[in-house]
CSV table of C-alpha atoms in Angstrom, one decimal:
chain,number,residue,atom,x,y,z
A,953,UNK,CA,-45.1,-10.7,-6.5
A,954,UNK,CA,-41.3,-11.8,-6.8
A,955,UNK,CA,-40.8,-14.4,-4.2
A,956,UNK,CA,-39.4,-17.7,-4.7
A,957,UNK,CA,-41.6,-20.7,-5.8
A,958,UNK,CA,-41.8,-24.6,-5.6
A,959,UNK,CA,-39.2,-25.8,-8.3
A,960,UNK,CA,-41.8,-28.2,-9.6
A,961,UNK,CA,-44.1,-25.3,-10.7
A,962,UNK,CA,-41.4,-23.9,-13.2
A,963,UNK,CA,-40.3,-24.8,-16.3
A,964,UNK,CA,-36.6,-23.4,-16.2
A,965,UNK,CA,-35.8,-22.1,-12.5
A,966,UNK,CA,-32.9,-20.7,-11.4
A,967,UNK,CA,-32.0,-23.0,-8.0
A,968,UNK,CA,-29.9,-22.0,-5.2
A,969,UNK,CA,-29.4,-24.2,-2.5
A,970,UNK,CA,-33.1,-25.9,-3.1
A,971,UNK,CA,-34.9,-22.9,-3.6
A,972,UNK,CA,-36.5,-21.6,-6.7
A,973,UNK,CA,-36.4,-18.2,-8.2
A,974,UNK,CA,-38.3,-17.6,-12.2
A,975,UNK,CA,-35.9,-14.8,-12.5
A,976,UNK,CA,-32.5,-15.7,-13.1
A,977,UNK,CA,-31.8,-11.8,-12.8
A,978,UNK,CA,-30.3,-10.5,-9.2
A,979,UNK,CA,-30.3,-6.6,-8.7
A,980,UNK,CA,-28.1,-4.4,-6.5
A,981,UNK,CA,-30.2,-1.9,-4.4
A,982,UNK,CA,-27.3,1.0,-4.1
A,983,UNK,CA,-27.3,4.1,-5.1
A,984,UNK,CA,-30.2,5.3,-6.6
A,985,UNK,CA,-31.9,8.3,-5.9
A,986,UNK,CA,-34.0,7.0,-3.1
A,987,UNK,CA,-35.6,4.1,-1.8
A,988,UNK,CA,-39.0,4.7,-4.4
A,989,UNK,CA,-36.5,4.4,-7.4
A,990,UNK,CA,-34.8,1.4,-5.9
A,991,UNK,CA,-38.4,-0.2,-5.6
A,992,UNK,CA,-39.6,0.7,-9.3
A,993,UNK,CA,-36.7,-0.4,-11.1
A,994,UNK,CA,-36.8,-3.7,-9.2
A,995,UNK,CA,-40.1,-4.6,-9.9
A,996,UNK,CA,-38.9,-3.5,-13.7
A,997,UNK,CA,-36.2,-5.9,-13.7
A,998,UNK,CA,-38.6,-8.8,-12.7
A,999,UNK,CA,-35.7,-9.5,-10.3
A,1000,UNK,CA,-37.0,-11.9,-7.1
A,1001,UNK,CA,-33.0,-11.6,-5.4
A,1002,UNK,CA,-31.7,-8.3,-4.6
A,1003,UNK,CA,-28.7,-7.5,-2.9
A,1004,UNK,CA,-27.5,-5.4,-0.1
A,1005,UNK,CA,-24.5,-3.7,1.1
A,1006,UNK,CA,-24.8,-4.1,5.1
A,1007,UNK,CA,-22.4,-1.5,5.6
A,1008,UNK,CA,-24.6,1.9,3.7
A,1009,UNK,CA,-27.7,0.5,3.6
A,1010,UNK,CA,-30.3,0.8,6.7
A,1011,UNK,CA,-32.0,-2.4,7.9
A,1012,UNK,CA,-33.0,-1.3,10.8
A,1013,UNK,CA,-29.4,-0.3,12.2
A,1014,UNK,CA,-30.6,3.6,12.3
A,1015,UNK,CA,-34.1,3.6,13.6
A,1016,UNK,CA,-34.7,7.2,13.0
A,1017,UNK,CA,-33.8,6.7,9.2
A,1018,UNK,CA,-36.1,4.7,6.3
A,1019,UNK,CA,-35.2,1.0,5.9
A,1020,UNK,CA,-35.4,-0.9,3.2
A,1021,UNK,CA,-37.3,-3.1,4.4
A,1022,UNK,CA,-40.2,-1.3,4.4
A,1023,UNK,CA,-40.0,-0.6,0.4
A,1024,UNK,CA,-39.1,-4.2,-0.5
A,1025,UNK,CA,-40.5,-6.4,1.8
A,1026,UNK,CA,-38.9,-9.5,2.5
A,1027,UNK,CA,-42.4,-11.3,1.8
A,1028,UNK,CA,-42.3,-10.1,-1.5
A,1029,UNK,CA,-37.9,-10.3,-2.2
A,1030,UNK,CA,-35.4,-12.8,-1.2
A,1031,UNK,CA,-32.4,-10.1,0.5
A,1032,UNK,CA,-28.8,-11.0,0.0
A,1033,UNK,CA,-26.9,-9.3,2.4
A,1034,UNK,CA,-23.5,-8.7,1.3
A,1035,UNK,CA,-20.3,-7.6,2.8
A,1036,UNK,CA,-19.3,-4.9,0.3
A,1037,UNK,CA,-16.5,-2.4,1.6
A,1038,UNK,CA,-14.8,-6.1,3.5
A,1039,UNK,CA,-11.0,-6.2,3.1
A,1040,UNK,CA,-10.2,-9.0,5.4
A,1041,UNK,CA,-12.2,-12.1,6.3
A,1042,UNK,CA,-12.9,-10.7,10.1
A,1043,UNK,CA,-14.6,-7.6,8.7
A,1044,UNK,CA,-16.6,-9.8,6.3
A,1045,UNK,CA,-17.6,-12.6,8.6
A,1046,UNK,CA,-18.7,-10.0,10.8
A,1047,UNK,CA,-20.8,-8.0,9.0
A,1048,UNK,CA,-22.7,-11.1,7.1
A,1049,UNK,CA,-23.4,-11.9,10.9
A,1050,UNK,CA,-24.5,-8.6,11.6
A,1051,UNK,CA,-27.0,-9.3,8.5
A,1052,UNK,CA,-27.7,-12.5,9.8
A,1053,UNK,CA,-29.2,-10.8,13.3
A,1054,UNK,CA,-31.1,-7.5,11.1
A,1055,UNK,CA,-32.5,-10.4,8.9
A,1056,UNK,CA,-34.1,-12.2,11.7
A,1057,UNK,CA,-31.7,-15.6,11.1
A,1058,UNK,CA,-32.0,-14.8,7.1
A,1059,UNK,CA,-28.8,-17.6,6.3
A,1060,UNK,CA,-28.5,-16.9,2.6
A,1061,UNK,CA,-25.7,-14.5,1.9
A,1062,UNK,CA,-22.9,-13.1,-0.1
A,1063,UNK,CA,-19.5,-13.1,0.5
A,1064,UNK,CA,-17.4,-10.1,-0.9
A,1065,UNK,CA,-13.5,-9.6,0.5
A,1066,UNK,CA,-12.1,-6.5,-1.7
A,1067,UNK,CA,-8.6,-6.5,-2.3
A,1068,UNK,CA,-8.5,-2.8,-2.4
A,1069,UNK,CA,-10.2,0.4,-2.9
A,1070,UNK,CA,-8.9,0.5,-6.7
A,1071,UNK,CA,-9.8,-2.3,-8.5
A,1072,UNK,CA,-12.1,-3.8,-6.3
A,1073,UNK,CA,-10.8,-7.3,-7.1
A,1074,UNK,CA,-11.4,-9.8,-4.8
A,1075,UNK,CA,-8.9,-10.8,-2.2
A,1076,UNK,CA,-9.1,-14.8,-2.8
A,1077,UNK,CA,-6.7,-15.7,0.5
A,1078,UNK,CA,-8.9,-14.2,2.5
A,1079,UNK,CA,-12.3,-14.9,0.8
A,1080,UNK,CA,-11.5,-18.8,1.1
A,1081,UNK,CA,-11.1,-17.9,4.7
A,1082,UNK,CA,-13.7,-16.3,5.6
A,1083,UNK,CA,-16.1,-18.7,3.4
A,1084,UNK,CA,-14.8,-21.6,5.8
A,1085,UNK,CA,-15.9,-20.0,8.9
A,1086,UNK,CA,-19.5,-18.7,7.4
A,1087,UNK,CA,-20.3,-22.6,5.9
A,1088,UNK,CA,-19.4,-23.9,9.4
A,1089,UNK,CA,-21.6,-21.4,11.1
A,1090,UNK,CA,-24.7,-22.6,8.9
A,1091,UNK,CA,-24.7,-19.8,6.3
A,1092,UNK,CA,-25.6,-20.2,3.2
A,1093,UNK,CA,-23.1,-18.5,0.9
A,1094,UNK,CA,-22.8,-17.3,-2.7
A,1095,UNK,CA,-19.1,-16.1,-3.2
A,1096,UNK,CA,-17.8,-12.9,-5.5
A,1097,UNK,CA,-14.7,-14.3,-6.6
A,1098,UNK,CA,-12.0,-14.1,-9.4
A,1099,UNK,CA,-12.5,-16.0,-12.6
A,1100,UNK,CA,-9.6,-18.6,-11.4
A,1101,UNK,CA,-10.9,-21.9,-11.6
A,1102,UNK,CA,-9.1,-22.9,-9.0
A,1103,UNK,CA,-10.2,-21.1,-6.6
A,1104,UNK,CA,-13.8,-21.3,-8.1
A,1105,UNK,CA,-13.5,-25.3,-7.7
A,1106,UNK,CA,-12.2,-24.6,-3.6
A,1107,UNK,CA,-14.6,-22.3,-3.0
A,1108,UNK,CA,-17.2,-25.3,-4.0
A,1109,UNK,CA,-15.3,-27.8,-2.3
A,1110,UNK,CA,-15.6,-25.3,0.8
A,1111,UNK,CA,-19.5,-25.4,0.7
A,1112,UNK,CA,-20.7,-22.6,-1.4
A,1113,UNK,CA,-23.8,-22.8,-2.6
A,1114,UNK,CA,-22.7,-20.3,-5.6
A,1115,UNK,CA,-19.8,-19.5,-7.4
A,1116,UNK,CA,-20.1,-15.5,-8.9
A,1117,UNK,CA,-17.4,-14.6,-10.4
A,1118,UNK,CA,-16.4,-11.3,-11.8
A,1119,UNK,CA,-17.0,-10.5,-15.4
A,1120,UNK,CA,-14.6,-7.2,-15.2
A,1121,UNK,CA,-13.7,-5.3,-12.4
A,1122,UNK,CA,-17.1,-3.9,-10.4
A,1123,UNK,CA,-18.8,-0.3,-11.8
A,1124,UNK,CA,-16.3,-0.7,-15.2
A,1125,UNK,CA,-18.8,-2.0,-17.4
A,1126,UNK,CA,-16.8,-3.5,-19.8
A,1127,UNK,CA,-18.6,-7.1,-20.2
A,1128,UNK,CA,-17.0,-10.5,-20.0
A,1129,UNK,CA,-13.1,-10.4,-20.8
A,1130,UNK,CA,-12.4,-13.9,-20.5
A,1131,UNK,CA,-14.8,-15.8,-21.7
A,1132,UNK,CA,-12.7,-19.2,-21.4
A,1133,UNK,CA,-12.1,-19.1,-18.0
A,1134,UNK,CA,-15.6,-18.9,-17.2
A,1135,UNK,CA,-16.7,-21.2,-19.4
A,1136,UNK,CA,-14.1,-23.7,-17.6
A,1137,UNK,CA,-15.7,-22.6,-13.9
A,1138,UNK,CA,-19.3,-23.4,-15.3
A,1139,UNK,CA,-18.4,-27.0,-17.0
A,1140,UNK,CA,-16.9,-27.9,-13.5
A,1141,UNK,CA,-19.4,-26.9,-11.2
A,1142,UNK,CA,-22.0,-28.5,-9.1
A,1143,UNK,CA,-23.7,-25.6,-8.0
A,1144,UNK,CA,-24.7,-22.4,-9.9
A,1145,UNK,CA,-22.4,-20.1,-11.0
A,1146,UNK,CA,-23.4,-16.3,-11.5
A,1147,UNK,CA,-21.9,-13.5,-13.3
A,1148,UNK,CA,-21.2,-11.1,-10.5
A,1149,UNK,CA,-19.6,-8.0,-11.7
A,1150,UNK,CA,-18.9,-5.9,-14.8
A,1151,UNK,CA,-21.9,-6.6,-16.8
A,1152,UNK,CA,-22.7,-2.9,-18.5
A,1153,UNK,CA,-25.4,-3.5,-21.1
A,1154,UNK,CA,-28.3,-6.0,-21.5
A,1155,UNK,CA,-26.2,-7.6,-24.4
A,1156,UNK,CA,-23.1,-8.3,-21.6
A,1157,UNK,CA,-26.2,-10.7,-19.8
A,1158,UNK,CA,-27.4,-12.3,-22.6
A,1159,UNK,CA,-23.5,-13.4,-23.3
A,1160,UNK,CA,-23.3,-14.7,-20.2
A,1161,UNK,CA,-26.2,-16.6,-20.5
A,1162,UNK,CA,-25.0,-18.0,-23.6
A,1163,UNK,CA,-22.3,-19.2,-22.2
A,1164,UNK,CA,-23.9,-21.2,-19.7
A,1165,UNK,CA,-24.4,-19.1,-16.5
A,1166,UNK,CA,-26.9,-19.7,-14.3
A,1167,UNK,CA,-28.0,-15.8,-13.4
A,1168,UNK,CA,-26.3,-12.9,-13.4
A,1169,UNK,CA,-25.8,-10.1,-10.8
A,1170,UNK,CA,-26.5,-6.2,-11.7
A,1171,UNK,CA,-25.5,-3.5,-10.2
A,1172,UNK,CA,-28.9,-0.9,-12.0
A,1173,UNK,CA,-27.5,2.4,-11.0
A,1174,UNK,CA,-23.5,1.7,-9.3
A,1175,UNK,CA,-21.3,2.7,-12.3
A,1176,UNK,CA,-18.2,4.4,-12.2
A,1177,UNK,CA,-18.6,6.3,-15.1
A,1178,UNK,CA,-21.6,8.3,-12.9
A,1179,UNK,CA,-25.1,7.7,-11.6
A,1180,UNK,CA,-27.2,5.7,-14.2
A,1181,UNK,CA,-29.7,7.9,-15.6
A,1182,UNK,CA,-32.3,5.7,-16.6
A,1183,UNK,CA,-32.2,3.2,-13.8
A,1184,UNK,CA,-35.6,1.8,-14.2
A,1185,UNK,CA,-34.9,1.2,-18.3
A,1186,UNK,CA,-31.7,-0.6,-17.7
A,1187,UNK,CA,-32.8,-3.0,-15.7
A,1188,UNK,CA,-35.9,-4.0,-17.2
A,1189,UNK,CA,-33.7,-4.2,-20.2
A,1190,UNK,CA,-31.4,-6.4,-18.3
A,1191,UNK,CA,-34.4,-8.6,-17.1
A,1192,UNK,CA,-35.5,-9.2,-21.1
A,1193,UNK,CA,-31.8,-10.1,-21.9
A,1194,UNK,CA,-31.8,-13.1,-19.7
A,1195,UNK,CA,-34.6,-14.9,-21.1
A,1196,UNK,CA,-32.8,-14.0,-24.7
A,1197,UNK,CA,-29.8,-15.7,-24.3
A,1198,UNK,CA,-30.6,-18.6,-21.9
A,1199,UNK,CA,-33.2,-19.9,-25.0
A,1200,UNK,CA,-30.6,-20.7,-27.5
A,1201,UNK,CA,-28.2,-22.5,-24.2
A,1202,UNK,CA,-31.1,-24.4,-23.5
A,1203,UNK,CA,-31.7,-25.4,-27.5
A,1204,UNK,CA,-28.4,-25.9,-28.0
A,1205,UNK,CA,-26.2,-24.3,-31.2
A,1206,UNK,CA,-25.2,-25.4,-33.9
A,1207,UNK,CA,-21.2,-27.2,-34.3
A,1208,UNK,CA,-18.8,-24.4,-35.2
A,1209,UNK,CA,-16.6,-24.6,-38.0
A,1210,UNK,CA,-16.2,-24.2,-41.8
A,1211,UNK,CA,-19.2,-26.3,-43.2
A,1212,UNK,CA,-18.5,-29.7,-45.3
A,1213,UNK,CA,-20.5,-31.7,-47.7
A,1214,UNK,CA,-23.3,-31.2,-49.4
């Protein structure tokens, strides 16, 4: 269904760490209404990568309660584990190893240390610390981060395999806000770098894919404005958006400024 395929058999895969996925699309899998919506609007989305918070999310930590697993199979989904709810690199190192263990050895993960329970901003200090100790332990990590290229460029240096940086702060929906830094992230990086949070309407991914990202992270239904109430819709809408604006990055536009000559 949505699992990864030989990079040689697509015409335009997204590529993390040598593996290919045809959707450049990754979905959250929090807080919808159960585990059935979480599986239809998914599948909507066309999205092969979804994320999970370790820390609310059963993967076989409560054995009396329903797991994920069992609704999106990891035959059929590449998981993410992430350390949402992490405000210091021992909290976040721990529970991506947690992950690591529910996941039967699963390396790929991503690395979230909050800064606080406000803003939700990322705690950089502590995010380059706990990155160092998770790439030296053999995980494979794709980093939330600020839009600093910087710390985008250390965090690559480190030995992530993906650079996500926030759009606007997580569950505000308010699209890209700086544009220029993460346009200067993307010209500098190796390895691909994903729109992590903010994105509130199909048209806020197709921006970023204008500009030159190579996926973008949604949340479907985590908003703070309220529980989404078309879940399904959204991300299927999400999933067409991407194709939309990667076509015109990958044709190339036209030179900006006022026209001259004939």
């Amino acid at each position: 269904m949505n699992a990864p395929a030989d990079p040689a058999t697509l015409a335009d895969p997204l590529v993390i760490n040598g593996t290919a996925y045809r959707s450049r699309l990754l979905v959250g899998t929090g807080k919808y209404r159960d585990f059935a919506q979480t599986r239809e609007a998914v599948i909507a989305s066309g999205a092969q990568i979804v994320t999970v918070a370790i820390r609310r999310t059963n993967l076989g930590q409560d054995a009396n309660a329903p797991s994920l697993l069992d609704t999106l199979p990891p035959s059929e989904f590449t998981y993410l584990p992430n350390s949402a709810g992490c405000y210091t690199a021992d909290d976040a190192v721990r529970t991506l190893k947690l992950a690591r263990e529910l996941l039967d050895g699963h390396a790929l993960t991503k690395l979230e240390v909050l800064g606080d329970a406000n803003t939700l901003f990322p705690n950089v200090r502590e995010t380059l610390k706990a990155a160092e100790r998770l790439v030296a332990d053999g995980f494979q990590v794709m980093v939330y981060t600020s839009d600093d290229p910087i710390i985008a460029r250390e965090l690559e240096q480190i030995g992530c395999v993906a650079i996500m940086p926030l759009a606007s702060l997580i569950g505000s929906g308010m699209g890209i806000l700086n544009p220029w830094n993460l346009r200067l992230i993307i010209e500098q990086s190796k390895v691909p770098v994903l729109v992590d949070a903010g994105v509130g309407t199909a048209s806020d991914a197709a921006i970023a894919m204008e500009l030159g990202c190579a996926g973008v992270l949604t949340s479907g239904c985590s908003s703070r404005r309220g529980l989404d109430t078309a879940p399904v819709g959204r991300s299927a809408g999400a999933g067409n958006a991407l194709g939309h604006g990667r076509s015109p990055r990958r044709g190339g536009r036209p030179r900006r400024g006022p026209r001259r000559g004939g």
